[in-house]
mmCIF file of C-alpha atoms in Angstrom:
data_model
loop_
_atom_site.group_PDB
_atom_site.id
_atom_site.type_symbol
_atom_site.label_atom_id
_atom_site.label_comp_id
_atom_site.label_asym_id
_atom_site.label_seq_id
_atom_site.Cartn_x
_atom_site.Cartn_y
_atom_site.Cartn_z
ATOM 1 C CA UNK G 1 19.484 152.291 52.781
ATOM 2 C CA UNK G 2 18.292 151.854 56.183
ATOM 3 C CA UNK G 3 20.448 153.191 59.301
ATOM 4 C CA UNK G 4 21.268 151.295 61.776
ATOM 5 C CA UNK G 5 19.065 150.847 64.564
ATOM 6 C CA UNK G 6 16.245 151.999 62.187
ATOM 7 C CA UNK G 7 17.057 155.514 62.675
ATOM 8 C CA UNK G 8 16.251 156.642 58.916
ATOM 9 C CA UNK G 9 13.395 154.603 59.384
ATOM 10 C CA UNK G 10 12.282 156.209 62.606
ATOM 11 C CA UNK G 11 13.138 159.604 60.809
ATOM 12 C CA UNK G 12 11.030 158.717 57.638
ATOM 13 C CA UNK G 13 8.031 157.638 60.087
ATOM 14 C CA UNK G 14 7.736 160.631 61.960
ATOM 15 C CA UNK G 15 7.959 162.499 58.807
ATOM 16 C CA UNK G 16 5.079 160.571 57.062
ATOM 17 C CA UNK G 17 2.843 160.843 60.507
ATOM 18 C CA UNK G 18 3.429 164.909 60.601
ATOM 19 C CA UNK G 19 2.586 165.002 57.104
ATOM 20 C CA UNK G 20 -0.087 162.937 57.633
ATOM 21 C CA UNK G 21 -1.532 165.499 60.872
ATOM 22 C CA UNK G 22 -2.111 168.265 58.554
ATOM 23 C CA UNK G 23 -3.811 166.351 56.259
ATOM 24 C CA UNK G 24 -6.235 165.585 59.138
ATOM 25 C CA UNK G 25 -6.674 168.958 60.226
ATOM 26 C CA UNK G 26 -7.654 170.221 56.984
ATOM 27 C CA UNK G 27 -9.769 166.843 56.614
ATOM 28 C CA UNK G 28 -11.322 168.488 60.026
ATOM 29 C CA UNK G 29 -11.414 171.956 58.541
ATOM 30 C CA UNK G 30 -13.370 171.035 55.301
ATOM 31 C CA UNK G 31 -15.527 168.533 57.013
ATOM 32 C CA UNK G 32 -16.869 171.428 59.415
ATOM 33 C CA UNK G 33 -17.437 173.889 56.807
ATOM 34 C CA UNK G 34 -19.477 171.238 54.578
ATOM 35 C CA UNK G 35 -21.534 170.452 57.665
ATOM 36 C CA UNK G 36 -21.807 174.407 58.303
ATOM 37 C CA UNK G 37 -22.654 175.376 54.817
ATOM 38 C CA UNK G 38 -25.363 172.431 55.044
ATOM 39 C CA UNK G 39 -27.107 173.871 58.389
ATOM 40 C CA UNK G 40 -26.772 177.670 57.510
ATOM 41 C CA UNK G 41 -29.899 177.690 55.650
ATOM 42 C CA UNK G 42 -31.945 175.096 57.900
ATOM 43 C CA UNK G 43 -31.017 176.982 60.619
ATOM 44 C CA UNK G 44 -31.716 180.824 59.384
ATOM 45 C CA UNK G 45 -35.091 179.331 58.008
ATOM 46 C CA UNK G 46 -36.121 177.375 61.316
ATOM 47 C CA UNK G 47 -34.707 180.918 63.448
ATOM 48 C CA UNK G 48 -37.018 183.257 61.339
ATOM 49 C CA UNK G 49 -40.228 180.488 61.646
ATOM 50 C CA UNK G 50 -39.113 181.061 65.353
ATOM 51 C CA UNK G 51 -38.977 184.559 65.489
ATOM 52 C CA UNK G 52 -42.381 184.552 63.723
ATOM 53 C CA UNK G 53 -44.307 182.397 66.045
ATOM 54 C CA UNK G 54 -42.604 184.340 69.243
ATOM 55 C CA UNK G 55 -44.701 187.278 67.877
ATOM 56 C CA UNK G 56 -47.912 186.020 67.843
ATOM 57 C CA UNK G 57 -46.873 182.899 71.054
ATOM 58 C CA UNK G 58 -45.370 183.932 74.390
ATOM 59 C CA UNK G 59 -42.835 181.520 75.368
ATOM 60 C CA UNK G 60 -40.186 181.419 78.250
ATOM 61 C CA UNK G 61 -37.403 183.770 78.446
ATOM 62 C CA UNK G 62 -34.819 181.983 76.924
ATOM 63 C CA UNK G 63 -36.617 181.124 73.977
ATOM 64 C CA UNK G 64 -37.920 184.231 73.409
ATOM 65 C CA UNK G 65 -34.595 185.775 73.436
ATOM 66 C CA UNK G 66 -33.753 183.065 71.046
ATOM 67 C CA UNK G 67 -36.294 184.729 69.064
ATOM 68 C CA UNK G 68 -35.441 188.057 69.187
ATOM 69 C CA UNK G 69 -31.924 187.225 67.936
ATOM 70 C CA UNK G 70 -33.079 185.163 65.057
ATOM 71 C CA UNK G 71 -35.413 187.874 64.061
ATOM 72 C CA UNK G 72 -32.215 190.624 63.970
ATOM 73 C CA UNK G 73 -29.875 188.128 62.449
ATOM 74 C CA UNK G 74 -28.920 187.397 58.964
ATOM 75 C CA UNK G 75 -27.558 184.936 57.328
ATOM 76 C CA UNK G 76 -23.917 185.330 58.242
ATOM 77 C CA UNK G 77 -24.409 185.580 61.873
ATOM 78 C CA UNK G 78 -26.210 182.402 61.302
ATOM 79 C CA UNK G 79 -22.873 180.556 59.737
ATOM 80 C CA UNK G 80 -20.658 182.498 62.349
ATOM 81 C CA UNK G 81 -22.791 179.715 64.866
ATOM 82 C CA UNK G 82 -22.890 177.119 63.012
ATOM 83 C CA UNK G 83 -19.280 176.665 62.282
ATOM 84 C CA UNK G 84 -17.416 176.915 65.509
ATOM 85 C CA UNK G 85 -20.423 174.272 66.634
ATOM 86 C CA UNK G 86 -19.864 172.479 63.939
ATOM 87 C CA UNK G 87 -15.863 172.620 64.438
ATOM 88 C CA UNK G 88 -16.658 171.800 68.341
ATOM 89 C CA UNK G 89 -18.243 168.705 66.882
ATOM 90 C CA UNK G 90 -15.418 166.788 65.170
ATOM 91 C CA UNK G 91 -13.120 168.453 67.285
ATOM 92 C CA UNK G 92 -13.262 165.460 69.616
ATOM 93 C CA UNK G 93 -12.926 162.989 66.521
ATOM 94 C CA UNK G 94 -9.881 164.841 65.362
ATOM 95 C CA UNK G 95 -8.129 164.637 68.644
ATOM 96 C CA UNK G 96 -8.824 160.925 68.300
ATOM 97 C CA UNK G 97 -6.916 160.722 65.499
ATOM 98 C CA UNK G 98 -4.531 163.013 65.719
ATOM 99 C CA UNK G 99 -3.929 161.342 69.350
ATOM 100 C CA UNK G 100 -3.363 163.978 70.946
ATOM 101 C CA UNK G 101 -3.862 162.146 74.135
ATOM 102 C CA UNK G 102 -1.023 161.549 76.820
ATOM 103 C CA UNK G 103 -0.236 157.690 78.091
ATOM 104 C CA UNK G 104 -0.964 157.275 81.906
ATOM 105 C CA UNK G 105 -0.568 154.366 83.495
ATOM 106 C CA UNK G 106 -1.909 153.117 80.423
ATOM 107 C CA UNK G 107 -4.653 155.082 80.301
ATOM 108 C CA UNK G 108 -4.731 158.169 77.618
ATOM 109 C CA UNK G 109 -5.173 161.376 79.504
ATOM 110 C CA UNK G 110 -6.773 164.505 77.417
ATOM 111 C CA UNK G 111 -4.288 167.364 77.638
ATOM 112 C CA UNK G 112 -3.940 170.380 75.199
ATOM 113 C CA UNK G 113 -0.050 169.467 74.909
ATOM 114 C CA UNK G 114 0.906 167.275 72.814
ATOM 115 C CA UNK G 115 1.756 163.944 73.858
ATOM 116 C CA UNK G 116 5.138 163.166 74.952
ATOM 117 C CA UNK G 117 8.294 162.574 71.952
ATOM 118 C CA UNK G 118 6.028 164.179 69.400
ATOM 119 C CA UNK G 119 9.220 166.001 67.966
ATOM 120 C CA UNK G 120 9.882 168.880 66.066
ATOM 121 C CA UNK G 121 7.685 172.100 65.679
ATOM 122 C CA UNK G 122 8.301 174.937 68.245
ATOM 123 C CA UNK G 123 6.382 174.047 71.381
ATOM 124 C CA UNK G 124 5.428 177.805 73.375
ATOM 125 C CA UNK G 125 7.721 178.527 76.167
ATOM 126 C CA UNK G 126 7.171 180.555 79.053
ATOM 127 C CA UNK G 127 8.088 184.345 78.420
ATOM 128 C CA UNK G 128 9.128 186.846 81.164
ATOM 129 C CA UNK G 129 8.910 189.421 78.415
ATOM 130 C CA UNK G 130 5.395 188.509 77.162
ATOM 131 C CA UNK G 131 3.576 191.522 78.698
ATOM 132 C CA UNK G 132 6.127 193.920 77.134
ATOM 133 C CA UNK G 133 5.217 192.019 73.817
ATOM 134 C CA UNK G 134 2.143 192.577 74.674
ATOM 135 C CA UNK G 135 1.702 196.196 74.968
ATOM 136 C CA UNK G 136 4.266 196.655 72.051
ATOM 137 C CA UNK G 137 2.187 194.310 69.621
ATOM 138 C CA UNK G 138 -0.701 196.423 70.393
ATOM 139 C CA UNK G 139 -0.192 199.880 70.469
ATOM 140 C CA UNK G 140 2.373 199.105 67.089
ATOM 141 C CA UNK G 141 -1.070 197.564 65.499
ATOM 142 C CA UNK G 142 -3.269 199.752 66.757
ATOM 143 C CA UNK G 143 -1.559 203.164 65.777
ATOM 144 C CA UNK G 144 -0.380 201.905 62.246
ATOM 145 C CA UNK G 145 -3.948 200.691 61.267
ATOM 146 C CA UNK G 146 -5.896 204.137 62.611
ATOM 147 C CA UNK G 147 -3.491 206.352 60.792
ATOM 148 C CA UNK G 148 -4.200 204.261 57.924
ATOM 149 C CA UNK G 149 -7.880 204.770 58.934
ATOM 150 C CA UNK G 150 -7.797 208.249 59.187
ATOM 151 C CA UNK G 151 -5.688 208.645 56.084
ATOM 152 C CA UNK G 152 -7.671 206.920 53.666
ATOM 153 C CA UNK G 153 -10.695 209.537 55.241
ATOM 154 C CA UNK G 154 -9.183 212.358 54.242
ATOM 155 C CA UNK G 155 -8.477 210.379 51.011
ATOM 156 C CA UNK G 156 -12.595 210.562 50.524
ATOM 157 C CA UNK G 157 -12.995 206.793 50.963
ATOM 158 C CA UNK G 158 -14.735 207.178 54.559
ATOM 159 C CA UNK G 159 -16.441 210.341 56.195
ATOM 160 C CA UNK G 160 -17.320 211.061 59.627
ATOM 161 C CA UNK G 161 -20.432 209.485 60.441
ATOM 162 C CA UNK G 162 -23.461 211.639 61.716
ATOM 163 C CA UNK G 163 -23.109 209.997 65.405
ATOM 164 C CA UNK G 164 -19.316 209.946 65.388
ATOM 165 C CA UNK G 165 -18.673 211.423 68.554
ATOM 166 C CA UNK G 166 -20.244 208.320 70.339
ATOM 167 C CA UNK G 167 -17.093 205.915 68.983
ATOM 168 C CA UNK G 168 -16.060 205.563 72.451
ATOM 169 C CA UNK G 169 -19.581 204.683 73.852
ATOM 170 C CA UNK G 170 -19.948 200.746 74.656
ATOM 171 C CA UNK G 171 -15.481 201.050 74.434
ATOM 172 C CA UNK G 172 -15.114 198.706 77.309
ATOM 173 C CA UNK G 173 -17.412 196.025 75.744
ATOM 174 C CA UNK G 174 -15.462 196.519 72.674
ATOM 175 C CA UNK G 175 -11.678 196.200 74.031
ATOM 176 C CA UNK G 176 -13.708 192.971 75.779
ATOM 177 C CA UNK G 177 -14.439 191.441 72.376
ATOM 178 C CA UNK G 178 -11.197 192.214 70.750
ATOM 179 C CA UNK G 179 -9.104 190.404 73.773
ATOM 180 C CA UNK G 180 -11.393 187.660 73.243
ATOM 181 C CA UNK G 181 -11.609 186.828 70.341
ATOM 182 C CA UNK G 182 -8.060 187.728 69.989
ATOM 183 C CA UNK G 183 -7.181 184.826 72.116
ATOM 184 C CA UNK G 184 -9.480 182.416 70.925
ATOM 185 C CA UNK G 185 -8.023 183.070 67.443
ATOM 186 C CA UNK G 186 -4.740 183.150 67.943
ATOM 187 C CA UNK G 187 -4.533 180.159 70.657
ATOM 188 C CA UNK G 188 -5.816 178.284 67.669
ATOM 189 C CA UNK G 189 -4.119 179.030 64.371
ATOM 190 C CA UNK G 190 -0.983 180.019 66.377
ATOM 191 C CA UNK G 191 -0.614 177.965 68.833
ATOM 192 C CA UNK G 192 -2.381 174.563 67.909
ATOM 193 C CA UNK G 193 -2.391 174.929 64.118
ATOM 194 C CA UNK G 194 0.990 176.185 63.456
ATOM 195 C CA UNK G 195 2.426 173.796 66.163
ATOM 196 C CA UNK G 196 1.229 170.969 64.051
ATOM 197 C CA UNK G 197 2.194 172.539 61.100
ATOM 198 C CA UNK G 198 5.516 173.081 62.108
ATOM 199 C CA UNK G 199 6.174 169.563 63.069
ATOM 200 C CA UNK G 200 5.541 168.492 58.884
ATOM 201 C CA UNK G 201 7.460 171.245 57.319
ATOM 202 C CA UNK G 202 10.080 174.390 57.119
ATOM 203 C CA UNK G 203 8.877 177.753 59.103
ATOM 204 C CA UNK G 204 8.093 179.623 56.492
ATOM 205 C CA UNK G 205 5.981 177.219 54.532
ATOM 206 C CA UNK G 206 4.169 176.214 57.923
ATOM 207 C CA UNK G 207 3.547 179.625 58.483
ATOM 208 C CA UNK G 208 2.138 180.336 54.750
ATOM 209 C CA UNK G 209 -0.119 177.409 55.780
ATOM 210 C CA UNK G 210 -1.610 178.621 58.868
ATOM 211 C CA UNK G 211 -1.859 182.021 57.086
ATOM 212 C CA UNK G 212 -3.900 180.191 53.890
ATOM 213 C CA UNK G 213 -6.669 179.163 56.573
ATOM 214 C CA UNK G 214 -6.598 182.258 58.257
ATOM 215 C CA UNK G 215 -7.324 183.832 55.227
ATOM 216 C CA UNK G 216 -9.734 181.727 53.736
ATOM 217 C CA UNK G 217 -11.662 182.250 56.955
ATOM 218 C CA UNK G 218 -12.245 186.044 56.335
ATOM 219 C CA UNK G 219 -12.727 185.632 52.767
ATOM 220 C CA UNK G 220 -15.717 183.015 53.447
ATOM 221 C CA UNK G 221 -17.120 185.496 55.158
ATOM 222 C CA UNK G 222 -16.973 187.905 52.812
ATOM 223 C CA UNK G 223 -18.697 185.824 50.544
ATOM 224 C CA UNK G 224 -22.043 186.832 52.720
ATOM 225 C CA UNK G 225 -22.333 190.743 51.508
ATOM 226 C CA UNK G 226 -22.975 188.811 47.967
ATOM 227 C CA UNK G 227 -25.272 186.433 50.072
ATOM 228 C CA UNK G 228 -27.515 189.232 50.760
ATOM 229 C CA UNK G 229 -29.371 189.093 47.869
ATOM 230 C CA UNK G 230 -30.497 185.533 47.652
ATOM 231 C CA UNK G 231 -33.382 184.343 48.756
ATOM 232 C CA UNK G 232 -33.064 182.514 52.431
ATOM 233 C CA UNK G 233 -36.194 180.836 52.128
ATOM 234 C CA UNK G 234 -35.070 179.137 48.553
ATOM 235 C CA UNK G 235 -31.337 178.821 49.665
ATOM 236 C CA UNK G 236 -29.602 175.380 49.197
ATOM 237 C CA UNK G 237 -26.317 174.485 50.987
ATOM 238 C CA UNK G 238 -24.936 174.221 46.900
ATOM 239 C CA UNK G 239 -25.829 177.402 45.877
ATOM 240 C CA UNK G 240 -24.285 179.220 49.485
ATOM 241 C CA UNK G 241 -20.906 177.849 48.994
ATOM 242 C CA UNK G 242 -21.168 178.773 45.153
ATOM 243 C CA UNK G 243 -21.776 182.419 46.489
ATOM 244 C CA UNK G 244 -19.394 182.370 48.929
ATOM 245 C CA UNK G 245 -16.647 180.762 47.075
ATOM 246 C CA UNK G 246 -17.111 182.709 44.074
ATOM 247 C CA UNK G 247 -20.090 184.969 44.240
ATOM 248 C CA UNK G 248 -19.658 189.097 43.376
ATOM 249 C CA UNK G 249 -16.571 190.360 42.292
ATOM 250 C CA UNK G 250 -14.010 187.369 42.626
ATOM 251 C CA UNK G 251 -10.593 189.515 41.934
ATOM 252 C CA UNK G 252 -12.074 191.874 44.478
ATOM 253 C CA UNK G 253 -12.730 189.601 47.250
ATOM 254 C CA UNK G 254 -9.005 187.921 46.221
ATOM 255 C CA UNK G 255 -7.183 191.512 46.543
ATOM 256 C CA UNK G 256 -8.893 193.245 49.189
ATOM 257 C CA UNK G 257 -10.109 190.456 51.366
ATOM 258 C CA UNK G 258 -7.686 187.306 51.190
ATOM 259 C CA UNK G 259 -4.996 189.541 50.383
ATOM 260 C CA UNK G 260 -4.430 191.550 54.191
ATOM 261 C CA UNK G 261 -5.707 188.763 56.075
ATOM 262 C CA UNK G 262 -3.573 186.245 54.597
ATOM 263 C CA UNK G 263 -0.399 189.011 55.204
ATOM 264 C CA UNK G 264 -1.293 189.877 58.237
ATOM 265 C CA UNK G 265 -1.640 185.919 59.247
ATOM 266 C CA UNK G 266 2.309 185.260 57.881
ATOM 267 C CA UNK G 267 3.031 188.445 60.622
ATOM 268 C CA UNK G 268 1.296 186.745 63.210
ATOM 269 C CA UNK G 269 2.863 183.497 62.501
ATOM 270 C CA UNK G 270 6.451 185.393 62.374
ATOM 271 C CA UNK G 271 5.467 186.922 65.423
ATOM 272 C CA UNK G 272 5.057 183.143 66.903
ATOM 273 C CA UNK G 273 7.812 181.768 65.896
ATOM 274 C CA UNK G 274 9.869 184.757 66.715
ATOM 275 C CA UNK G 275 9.278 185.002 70.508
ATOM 276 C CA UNK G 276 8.136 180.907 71.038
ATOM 277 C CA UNK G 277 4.769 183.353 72.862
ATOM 278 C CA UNK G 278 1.444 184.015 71.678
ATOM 279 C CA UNK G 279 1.778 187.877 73.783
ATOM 280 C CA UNK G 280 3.434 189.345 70.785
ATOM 281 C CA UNK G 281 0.478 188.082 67.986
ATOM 282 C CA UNK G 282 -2.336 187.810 70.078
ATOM 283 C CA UNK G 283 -1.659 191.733 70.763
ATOM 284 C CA UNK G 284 -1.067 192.618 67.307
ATOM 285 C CA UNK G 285 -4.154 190.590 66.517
ATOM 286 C CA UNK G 286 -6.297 192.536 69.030
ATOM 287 C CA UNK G 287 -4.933 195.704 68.311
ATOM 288 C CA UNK G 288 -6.144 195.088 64.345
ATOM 289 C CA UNK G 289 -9.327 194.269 65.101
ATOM 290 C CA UNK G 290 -10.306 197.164 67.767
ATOM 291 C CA UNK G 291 -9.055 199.640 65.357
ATOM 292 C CA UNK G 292 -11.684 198.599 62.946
ATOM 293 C CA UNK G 293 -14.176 198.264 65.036
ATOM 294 C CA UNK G 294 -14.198 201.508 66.608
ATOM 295 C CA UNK G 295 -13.163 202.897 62.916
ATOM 296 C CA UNK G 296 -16.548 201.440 62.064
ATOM 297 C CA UNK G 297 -18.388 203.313 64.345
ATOM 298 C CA UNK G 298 -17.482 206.711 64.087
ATOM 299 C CA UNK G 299 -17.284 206.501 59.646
ATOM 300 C CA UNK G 300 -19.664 205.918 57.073
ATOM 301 C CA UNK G 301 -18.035 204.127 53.865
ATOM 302 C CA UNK G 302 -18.425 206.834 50.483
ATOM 303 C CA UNK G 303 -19.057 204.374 47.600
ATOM 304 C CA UNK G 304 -16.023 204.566 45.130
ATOM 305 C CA UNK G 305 -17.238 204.176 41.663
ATOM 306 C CA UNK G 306 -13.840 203.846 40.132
ATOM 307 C CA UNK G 307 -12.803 200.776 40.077
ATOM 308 C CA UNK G 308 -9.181 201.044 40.869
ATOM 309 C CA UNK G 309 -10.115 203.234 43.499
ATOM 310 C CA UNK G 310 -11.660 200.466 44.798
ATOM 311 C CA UNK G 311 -9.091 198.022 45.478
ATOM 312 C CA UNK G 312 -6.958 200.534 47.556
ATOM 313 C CA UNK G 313 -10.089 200.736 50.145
ATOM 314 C CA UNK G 314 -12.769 198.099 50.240
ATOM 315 C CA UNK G 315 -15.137 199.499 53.178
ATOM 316 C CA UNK G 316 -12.784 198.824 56.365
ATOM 317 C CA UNK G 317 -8.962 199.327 57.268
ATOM 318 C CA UNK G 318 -8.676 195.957 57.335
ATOM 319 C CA UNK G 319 -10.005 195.746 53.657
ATOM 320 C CA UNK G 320 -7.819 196.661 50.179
ATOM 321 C CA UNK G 321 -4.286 197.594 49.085
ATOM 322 C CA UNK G 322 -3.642 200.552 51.949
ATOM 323 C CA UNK G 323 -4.229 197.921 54.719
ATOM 324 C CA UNK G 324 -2.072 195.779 52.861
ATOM 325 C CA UNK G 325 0.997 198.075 52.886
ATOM 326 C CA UNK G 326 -0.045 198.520 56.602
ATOM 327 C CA UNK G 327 0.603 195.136 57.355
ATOM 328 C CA UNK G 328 3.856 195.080 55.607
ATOM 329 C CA UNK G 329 5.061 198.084 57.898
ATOM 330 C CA UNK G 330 3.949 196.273 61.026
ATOM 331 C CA UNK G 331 5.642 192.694 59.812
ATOM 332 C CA UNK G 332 8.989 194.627 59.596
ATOM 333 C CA UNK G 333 8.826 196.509 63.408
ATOM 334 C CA UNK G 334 7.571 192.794 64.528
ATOM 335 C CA UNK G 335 11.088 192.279 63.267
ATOM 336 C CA UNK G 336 13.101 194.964 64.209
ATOM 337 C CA UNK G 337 11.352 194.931 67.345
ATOM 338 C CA UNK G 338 12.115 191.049 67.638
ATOM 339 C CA UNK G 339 15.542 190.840 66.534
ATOM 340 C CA UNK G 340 16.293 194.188 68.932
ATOM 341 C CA UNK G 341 14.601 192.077 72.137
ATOM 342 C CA UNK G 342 16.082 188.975 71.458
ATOM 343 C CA UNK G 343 19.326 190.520 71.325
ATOM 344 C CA UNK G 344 19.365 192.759 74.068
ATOM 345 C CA UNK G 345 18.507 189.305 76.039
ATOM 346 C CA UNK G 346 21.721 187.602 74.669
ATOM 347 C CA UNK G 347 23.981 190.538 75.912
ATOM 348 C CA UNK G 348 22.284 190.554 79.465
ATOM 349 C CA UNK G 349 22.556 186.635 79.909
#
């Protein structure tokens, strides 16, 4: 039965066509990866052949230094380049057909909002309160994961390494990256993705979404301490993604790996959808990844031989069952902390 005015119609369209826009993202997602996991082992080949011939050839500066990076690289800072580049490269096809474009004067105009009477989803708002997420998210992320750090070190699963007491040296660069990259993550599986997302389906199960991808990311990547024993020269795009998707221990990678990052991606996306802001999860997001980082630098990781052991600390605080329960702490102050903000606005307006 069809409402009058084709409203059920119009209703069942826009349904279809939101459905339909995830579809194409993950078309876009896959398609990048394939074209990554293709070029990773052209590329790492071609970089060393580089770095070779810069040794025994002078060339200009820029090259050289080309060089010199190809010759310290391995292969996963190799597919850290080539996917984003790849991504960049259908990037412009999937706007195309997503049509993301708005009408001008019957001209389409390329905009990062989405086009006008898309419907649905939770479009970000402006947020007066967004640096006081902001500083929350982070110092609530930051202090939850280095007690965790410096719990599981007096557990025996890290010690002090022999230059700890430089941790802070190169800190400004550091806090530098983690903004960054902070942003860059969260503007896109938090504020493009899940917008998208949330425009096909219910909160939660937009946010699961979003959190899949996020978490598939990091296990990818993971996929590349197994990668170290393969032969670059001999590598083939099949056998990389054959490592990667299920190379070393599979439950391991599952448990510690996907695990926290896929958790800590439904936070983020709670965090999102909470506030209508990317302050709170970009900040929660940065404070995560600087207290690993500088974790990292001042420990040394003690090889656990029991396997049980292993799964409650895989080598980082963002690794194994203790970051896990971390990230279950944080998602409930994200919501205390949320539901006590939103309604201390309500009783001043």
């Amino acid at each position: 039965m069809v409402a009058k005015g084709g409203g059920l119609w119009d209703k069942v369209c826009v349904r279809v066509s939101a459905l339909t826009d995830v579809f194409k993202v993950w078309v876009w997602a896959f398609g990048s990866l394939v074209i990554a996991l293709w070029a990773t082992p052209v590329c790492y080949n071609g970089g060393k052949a580089l770095s070779e011939l810069s040794a025994t050839k002078d060339f200009n500066g820029l090259v050289n230094k080309v060089a010199a990076w190809c010759g310290a690289a391995e292969l996963g800072d190799f597919f850290k380049v080539c996917w984003p580049l790849a991504a960049l490269l259908l990037l412009f096809p999937l706007m195309e057909w997503l049509r993301l474009g708005n009408e001008r004067g019957g001209k389409r105009v390329w905009s990062v909002r989405l086009p006008h009477g898309a419907g649905g989803g939770q479009p970000i708002e402006p947020n007066r309160w967004g640096p006081l997420h902001g500083v929350a998210g982070f110092c609530l992320s930051f202090g939850c994961f280095v007690l965790i750090g410096y719990a599981l070190l007096k557990a025996g699963s890290f010690r002090w390494a022999a230059d700890y007491g430089k941790w802070h040296h190169g800190l400004f660069f550091d806090i530098g990256w983690a903004l960054t990259l902070a942003v860059v993550m969260e503007f896109f599986f938090r504020c493009v993705l899940l917008g998208i997302f949330l425009r096909a389906m219910g909160v939660w199960s937009a946010i699961a979404l979003a959190a899949v991808m996020f978490g598939m990311v990091h296990f990818l990547m993971s996929g590349f301490a197994v990668a170290k024993a393969l032969d670059g020269e001999m590598l083939s795009a099949v056998q990389l993604t054959g490592t990667l998707l299920a190379g070393g221990d599979l439950a391991m990678r599952v448990v510690t790996v996907f695990v926290p990052w896929f958790a800590f991606g439904c936070v983020l996306g709670w965090a999102r959808w909470r506030t209508a802001s990317v302050w709170l999860p970009a900040s929660l997001l940065m404070g995560w990844l600087l207290a690993d980082r500088l974790f990292t630098k001042a420990t040394d990781v003690v090889e656990i031989p029991d396997r049980l052991a292993a799964f409650v600390s895989a080598g980082s605080v963002h690794e194994g069952i203790a970051p896990f329960l971390g990230v279950i702490a944080v998602g409930g102050m994200v919501h205390i902390f949320t539901y006590l903000n939103a309604s201390g606005r309500e009783a001043r307006d």
